[in-house]
Coordinates of N, CA, C and O in Angstrom, one line a residue:
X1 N -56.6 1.8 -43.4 CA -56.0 2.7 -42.4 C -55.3 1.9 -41.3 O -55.7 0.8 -41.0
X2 N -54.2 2.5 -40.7 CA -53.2 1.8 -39.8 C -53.8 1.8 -38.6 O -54.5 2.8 -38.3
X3 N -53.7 0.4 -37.7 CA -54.0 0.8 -36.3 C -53.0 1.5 -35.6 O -51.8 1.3 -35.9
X4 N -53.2 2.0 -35.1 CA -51.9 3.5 -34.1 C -52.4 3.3 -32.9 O -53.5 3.2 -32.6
X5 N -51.3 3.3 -32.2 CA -51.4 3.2 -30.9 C -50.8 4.5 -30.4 O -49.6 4.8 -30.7
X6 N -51.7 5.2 -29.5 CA -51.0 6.7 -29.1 C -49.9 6.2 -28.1 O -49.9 5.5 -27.0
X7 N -48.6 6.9 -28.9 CA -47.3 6.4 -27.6 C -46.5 8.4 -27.3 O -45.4 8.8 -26.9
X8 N -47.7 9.1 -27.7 CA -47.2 10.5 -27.3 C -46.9 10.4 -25.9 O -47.4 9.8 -24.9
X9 N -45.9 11.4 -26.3 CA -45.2 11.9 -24.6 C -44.8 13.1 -24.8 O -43.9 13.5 -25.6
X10 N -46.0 14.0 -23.5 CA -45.4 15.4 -23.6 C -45.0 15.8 -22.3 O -45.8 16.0 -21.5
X11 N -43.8 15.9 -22.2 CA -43.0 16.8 -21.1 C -43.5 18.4 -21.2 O -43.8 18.8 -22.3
X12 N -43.7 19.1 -20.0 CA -44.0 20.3 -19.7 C -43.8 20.5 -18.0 O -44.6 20.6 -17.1
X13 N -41.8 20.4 -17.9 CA -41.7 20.9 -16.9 C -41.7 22.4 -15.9 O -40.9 23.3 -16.3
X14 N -42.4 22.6 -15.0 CA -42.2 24.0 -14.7 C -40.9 24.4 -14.5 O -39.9 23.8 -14.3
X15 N -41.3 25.9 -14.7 CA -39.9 26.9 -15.1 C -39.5 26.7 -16.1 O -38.8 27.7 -16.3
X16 N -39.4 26.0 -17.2 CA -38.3 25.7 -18.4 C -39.1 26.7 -19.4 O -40.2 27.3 -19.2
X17 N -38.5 26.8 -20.2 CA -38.9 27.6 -21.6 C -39.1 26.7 -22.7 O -39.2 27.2 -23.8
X18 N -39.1 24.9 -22.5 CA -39.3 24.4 -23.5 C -41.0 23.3 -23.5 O -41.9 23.3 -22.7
X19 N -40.9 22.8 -24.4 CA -42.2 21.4 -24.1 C -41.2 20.4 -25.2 O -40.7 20.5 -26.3
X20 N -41.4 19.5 -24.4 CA -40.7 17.8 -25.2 C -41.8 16.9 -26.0 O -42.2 16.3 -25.0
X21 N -42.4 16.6 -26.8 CA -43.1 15.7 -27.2 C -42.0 14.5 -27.9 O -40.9 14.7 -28.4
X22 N -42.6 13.7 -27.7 CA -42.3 12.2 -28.4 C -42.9 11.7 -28.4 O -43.8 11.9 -27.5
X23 N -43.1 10.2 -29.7 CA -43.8 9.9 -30.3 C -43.0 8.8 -31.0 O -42.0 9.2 -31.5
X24 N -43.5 7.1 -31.3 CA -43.0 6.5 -31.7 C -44.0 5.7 -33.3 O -44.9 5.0 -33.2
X25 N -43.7 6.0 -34.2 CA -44.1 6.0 -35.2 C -43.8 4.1 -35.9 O -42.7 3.5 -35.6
X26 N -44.6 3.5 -36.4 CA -44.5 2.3 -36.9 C -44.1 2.7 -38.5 O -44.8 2.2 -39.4
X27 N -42.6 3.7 -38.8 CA -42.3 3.3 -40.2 C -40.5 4.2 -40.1 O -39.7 4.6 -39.2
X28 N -40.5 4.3 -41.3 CA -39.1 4.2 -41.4 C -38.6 6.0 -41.1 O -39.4 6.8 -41.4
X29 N -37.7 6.3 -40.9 CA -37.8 7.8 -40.6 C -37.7 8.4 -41.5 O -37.9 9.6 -41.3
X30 N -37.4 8.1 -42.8 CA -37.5 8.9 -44.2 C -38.8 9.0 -44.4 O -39.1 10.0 -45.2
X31 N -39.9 8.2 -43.9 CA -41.2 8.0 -44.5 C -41.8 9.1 -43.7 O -42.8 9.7 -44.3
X32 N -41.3 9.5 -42.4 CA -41.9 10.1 -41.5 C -40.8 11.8 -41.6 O -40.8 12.4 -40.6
X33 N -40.1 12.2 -42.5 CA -39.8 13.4 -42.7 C -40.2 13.3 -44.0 O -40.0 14.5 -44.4
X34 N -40.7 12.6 -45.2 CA -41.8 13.3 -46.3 C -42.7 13.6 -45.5 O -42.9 14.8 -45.5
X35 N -43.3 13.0 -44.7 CA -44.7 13.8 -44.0 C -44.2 14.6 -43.3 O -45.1 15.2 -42.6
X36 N -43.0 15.1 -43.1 CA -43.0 16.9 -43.0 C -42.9 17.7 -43.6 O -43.3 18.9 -43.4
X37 N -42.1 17.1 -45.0 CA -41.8 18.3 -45.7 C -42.5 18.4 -46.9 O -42.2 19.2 -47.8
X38 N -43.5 17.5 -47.0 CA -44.0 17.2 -48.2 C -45.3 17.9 -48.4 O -46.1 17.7 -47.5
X39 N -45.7 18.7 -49.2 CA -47.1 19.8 -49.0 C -47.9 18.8 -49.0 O -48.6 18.7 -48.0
X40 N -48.2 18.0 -50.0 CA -49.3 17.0 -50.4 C -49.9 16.5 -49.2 O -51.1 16.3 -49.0
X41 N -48.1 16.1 -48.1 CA -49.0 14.8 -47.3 C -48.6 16.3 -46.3 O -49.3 15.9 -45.4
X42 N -48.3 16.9 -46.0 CA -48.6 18.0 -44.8 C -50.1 18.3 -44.3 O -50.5 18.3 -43.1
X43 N -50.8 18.6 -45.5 CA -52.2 18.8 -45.2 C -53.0 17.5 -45.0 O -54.2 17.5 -44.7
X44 N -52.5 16.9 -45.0 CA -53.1 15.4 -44.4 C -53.3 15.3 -43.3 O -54.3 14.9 -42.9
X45 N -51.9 16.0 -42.3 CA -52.2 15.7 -41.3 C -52.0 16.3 -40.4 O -52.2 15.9 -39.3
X46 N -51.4 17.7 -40.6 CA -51.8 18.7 -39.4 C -52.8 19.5 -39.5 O -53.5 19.9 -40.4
X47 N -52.7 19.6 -37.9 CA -54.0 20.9 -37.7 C -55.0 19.7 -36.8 O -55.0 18.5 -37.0
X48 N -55.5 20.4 -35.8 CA -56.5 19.5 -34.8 C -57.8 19.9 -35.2 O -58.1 21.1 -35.2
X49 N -59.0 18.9 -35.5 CA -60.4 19.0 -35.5 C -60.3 18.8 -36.6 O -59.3 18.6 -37.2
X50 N -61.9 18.9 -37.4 CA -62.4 18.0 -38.7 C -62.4 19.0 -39.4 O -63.2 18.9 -40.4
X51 N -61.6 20.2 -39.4 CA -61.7 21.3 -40.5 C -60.5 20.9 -41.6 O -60.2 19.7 -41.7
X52 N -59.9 22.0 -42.5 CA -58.8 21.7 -43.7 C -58.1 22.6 -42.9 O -58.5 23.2 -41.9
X53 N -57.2 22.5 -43.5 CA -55.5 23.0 -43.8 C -55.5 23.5 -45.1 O -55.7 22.8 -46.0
X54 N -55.1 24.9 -45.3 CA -54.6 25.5 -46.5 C -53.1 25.9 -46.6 O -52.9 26.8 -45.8
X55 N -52.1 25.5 -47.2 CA -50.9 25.7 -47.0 C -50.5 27.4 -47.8 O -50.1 27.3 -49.0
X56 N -50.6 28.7 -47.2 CA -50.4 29.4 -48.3 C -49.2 29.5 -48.7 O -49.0 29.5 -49.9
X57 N -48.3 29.5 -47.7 CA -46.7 29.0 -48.3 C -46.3 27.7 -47.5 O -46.8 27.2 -46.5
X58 N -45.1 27.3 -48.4 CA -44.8 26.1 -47.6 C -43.2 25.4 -48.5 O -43.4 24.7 -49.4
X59 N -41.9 25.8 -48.0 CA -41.2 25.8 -48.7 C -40.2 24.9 -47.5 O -39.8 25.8 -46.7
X60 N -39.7 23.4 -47.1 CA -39.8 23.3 -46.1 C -38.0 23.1 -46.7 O -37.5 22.0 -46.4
X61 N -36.9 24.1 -47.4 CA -36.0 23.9 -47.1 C -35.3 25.4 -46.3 O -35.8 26.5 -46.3
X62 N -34.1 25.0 -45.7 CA -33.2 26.3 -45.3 C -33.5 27.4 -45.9 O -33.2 27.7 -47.1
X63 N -34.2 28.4 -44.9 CA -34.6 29.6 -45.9 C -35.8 29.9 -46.4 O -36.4 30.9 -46.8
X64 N -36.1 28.5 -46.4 CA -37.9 28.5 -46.8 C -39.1 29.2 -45.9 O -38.7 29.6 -44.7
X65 N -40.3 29.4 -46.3 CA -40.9 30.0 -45.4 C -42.2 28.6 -45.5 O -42.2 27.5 -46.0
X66 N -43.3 29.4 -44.6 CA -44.6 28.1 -44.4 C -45.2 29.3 -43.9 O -44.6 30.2 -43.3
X67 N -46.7 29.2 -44.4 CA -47.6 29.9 -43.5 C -48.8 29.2 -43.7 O -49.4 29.4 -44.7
X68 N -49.5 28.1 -42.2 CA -50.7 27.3 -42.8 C -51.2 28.6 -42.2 O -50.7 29.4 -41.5
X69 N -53.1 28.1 -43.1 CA -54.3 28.4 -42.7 C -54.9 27.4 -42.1 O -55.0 26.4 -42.8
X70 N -55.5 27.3 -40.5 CA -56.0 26.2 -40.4 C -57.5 26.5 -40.1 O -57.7 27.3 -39.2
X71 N -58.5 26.0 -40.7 CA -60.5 26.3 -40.9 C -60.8 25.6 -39.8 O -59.8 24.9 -39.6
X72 N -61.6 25.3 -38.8 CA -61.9 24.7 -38.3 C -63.8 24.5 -38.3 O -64.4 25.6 -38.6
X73 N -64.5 23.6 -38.0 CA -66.0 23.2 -38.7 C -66.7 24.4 -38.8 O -67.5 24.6 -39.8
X74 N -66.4 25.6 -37.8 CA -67.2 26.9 -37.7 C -66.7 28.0 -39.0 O -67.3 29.0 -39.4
X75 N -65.9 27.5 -39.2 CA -64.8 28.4 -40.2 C -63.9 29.4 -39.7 O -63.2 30.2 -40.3
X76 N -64.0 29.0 -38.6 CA -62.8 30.2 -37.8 C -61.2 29.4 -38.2 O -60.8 28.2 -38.1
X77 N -60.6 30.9 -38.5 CA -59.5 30.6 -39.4 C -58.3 30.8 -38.1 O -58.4 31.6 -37.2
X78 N -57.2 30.0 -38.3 CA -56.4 29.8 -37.0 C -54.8 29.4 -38.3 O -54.5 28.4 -38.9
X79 N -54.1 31.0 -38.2 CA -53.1 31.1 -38.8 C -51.6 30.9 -38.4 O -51.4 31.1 -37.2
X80 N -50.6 30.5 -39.2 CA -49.3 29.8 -38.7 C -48.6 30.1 -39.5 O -48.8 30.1 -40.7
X81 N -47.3 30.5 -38.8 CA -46.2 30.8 -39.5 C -44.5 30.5 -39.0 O -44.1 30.2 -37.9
X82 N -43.8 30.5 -40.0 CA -42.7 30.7 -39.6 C -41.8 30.2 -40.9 O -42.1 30.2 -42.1
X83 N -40.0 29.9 -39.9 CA -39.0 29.9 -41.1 C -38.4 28.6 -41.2 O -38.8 27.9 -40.3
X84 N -37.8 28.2 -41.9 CA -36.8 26.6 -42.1 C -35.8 26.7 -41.9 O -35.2 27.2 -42.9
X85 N -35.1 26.5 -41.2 CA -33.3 26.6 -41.2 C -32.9 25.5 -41.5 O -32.0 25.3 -42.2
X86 N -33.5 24.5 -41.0 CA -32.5 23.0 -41.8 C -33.4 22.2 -41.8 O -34.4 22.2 -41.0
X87 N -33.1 21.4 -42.7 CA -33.8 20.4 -43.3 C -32.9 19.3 -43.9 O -32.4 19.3 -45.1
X88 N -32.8 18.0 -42.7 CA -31.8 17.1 -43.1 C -32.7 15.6 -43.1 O -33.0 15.0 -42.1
X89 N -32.9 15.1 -44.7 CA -33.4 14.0 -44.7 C -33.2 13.1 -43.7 O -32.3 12.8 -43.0
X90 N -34.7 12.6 -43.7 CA -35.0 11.2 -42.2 C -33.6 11.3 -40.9 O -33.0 10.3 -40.4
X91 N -33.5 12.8 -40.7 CA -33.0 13.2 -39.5 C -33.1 14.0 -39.0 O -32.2 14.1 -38.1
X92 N -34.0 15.3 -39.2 CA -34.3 16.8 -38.6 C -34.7 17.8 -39.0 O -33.9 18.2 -39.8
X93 N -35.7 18.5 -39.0 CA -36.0 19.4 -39.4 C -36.3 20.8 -38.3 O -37.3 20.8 -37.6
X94 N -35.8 21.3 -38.3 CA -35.6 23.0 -37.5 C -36.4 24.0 -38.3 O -36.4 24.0 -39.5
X95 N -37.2 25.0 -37.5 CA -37.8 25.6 -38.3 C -38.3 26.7 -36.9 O -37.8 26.4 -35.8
X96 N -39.0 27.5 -36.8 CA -39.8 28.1 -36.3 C -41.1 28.6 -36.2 O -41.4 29.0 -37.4
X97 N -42.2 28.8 -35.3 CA -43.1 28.5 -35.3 C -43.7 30.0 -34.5 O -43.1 30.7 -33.7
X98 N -45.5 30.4 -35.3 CA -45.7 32.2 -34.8 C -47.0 31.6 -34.6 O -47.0 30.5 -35.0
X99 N -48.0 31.9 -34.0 CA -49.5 31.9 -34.2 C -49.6 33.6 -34.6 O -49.3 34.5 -33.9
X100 N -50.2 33.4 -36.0 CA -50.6 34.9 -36.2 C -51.5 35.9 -35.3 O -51.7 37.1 -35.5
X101 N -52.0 35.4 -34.4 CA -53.2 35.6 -33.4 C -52.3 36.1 -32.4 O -53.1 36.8 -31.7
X102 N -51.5 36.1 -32.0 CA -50.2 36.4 -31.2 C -48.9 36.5 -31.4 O -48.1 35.8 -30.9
X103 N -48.6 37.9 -32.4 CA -47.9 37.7 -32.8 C -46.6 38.1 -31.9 O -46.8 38.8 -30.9
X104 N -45.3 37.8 -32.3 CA -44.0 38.2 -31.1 C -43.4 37.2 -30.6 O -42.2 37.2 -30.3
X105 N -44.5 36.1 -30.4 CA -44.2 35.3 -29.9 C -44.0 33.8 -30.2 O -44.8 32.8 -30.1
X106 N -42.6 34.0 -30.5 CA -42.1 32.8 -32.1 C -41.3 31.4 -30.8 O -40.9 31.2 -29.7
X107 N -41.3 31.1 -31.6 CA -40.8 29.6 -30.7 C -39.7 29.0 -31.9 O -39.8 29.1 -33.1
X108 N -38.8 28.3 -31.1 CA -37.7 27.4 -32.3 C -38.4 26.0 -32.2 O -38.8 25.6 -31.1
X109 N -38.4 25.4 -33.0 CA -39.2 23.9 -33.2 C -37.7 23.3 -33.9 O -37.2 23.7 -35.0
X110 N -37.0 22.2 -32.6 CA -36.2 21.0 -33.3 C -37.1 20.0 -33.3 O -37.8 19.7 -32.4
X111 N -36.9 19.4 -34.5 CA -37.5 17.9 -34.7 C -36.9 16.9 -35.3 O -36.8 16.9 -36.6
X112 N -36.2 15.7 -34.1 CA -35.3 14.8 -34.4 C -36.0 13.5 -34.9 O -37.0 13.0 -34.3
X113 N -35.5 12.9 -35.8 CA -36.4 11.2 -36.4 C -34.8 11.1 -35.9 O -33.9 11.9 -35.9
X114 N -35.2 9.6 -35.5 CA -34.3 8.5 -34.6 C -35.1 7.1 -35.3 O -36.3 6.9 -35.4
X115 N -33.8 6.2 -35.6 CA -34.8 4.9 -36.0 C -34.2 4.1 -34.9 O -33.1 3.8 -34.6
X116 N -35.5 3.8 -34.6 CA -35.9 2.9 -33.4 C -35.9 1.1 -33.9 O -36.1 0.8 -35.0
X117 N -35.7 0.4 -33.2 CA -35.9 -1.3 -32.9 C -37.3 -1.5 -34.0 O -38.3 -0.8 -34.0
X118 N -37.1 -2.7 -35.0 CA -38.5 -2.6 -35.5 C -38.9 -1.9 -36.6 O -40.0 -1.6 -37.0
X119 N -37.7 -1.4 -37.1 CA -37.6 -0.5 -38.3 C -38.6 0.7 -38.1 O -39.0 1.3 -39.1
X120 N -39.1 1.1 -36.7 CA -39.5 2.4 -36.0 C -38.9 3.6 -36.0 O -37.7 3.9 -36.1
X121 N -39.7 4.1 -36.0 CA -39.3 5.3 -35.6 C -39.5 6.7 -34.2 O -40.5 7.0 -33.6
X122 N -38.2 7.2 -34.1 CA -38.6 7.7 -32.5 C -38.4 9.2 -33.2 O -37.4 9.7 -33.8
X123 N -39.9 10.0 -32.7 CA -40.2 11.7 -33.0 C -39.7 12.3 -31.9 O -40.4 12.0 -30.9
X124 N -38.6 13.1 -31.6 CA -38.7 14.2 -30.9 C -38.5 15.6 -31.2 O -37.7 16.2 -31.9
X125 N -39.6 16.1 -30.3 CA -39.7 17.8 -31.1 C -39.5 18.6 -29.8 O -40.0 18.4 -28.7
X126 N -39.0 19.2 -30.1 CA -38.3 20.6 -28.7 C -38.8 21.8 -29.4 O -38.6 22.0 -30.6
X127 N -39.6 22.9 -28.6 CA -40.3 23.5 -28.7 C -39.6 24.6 -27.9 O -39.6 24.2 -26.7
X128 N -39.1 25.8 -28.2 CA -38.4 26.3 -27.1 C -38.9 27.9 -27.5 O -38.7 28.5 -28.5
X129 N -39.4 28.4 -26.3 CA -40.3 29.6 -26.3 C -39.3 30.9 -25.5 O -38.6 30.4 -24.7
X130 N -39.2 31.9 -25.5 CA -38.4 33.5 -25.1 C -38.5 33.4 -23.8 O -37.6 33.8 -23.0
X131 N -40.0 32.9 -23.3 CA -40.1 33.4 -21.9 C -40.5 32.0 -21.5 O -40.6 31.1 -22.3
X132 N -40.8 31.9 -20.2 CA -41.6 30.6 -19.7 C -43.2 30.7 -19.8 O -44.1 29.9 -19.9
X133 N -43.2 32.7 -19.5 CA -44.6 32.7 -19.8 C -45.3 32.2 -20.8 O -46.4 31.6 -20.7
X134 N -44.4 32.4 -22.3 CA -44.8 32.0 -23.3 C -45.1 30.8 -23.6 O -45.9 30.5 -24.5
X135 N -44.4 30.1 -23.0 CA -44.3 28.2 -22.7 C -45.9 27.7 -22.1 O -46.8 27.0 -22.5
X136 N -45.6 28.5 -21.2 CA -46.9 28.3 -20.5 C -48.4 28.4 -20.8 O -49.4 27.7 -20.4
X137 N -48.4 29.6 -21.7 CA -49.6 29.9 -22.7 C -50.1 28.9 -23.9 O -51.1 28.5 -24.4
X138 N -48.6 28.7 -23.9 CA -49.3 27.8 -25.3 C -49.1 26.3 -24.8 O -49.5 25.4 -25.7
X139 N -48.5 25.8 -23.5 CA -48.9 24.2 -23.5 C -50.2 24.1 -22.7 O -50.5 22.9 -22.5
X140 N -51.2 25.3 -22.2 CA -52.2 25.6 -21.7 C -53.2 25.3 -22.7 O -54.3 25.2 -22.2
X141 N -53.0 25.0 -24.2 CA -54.0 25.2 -25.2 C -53.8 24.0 -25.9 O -54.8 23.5 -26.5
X142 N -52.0 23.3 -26.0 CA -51.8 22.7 -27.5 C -52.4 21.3 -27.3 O -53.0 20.8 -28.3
X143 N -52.2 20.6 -26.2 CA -52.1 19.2 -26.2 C -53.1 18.4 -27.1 O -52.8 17.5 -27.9
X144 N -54.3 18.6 -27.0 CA -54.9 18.3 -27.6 C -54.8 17.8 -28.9 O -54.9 16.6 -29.4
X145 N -54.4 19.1 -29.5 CA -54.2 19.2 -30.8 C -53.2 18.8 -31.5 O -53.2 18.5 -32.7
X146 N -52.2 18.7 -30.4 CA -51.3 18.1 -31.0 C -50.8 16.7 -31.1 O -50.0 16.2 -31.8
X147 N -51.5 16.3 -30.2 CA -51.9 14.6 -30.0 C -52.8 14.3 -30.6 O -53.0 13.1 -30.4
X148 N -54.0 15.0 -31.7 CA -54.5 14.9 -33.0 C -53.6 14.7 -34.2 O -53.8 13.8 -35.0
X149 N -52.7 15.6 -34.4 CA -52.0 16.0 -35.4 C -51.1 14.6 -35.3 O -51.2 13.6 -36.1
X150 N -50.3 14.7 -34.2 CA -49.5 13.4 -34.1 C -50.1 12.0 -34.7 O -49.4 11.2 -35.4
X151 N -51.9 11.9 -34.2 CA -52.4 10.4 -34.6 C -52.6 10.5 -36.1 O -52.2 9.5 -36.7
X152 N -53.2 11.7 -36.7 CA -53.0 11.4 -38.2 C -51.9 11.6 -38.9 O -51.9 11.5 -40.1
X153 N -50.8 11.9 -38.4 CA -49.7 11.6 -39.2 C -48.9 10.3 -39.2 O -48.2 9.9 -40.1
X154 N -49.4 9.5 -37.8 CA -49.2 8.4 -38.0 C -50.0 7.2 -38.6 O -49.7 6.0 -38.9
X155 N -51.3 8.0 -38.5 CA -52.4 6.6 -39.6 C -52.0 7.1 -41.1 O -52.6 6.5 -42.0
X156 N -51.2 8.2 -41.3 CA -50.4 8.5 -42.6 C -49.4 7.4 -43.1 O -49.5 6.6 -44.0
X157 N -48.3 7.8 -42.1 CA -46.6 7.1 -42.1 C -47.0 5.5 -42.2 O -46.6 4.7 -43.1
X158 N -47.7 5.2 -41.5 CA -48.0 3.7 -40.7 C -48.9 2.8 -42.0 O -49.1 1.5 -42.0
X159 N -49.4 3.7 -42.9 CA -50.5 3.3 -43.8 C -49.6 3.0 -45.5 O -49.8 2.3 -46.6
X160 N -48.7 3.8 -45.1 CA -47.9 4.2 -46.5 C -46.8 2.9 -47.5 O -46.3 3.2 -48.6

């Protein structure tokens, strides 16, 4: 397994409707968009805590749909959804994002690979929510998790 060094960075300025995460990855950015769009290695590595990931759909081109299941150790089920609009090898992936638990409230997810110094790679994902309220709800809850999801996808990329 790769050593990883957490280099997350999450922006969550007030008023905005968005949250900025970045993230610098020790591999090539093609390596690090199969670990997006790839079902095999998707369940690898999202989702926060020591439960699984069920992918019931998961079609990560334009048009495609995704809806994980995520279990967590209690078995409480924590569902996800959304759509694909673009999908451009080791350079972006667009899609949108629902928690079935609330539903209405969809967010657009850009996510740019940039190859960085070092044959690195630089993650940015823009998360852009309808309201601020909604921004606000959900960077109230995510960080965690998503600074999990981020470390196993890069003891993924970094290992490969």
């Amino acid at each position: 397994m790769a050593d990883t060094t957490d280099t997350t960075e999450i922006i969550v300025e007030p008023g905005r409707h968005d949250i900025v995460m970045t993230r610098f990855f020790d591999a090539a950015p093609e390596t690090v968009f199969r670990a997006l769009v790839d079902p095999e290695l998707v369940v690898q590595w999202w989702g926060a805590g020591g439960g699984d990931l069920e992918l019931a759909e998961f079609d990560a081109r334009p048009g495609g749909t995704y809806r994980n299941i995520s279990r967590d150790e209690d078995g409480n089920e924590y569902v996800f959804k959304g759509v694909f609009h673009d999908a451009v090898e080791g350079e972006r992936l667009v899609n949108t994002f629902e928690f079935e638990g609330l539903p209405g409230h969809v967010c657009l997810e850009i996510t740019r690979l940039e190859a960085a110094e070092g044959g690195r790679t630089r993650y940015t994902q823009v998360s852009v929510y309808e309201t601020v309220e909604d921004r606000d709800g959900m960077a109230a809850s995510m960080e965690e998790g998503a600074r999990a999801s981020l470390d196993k996808l890069a003891e993924l990329v970094e290992s490969a």
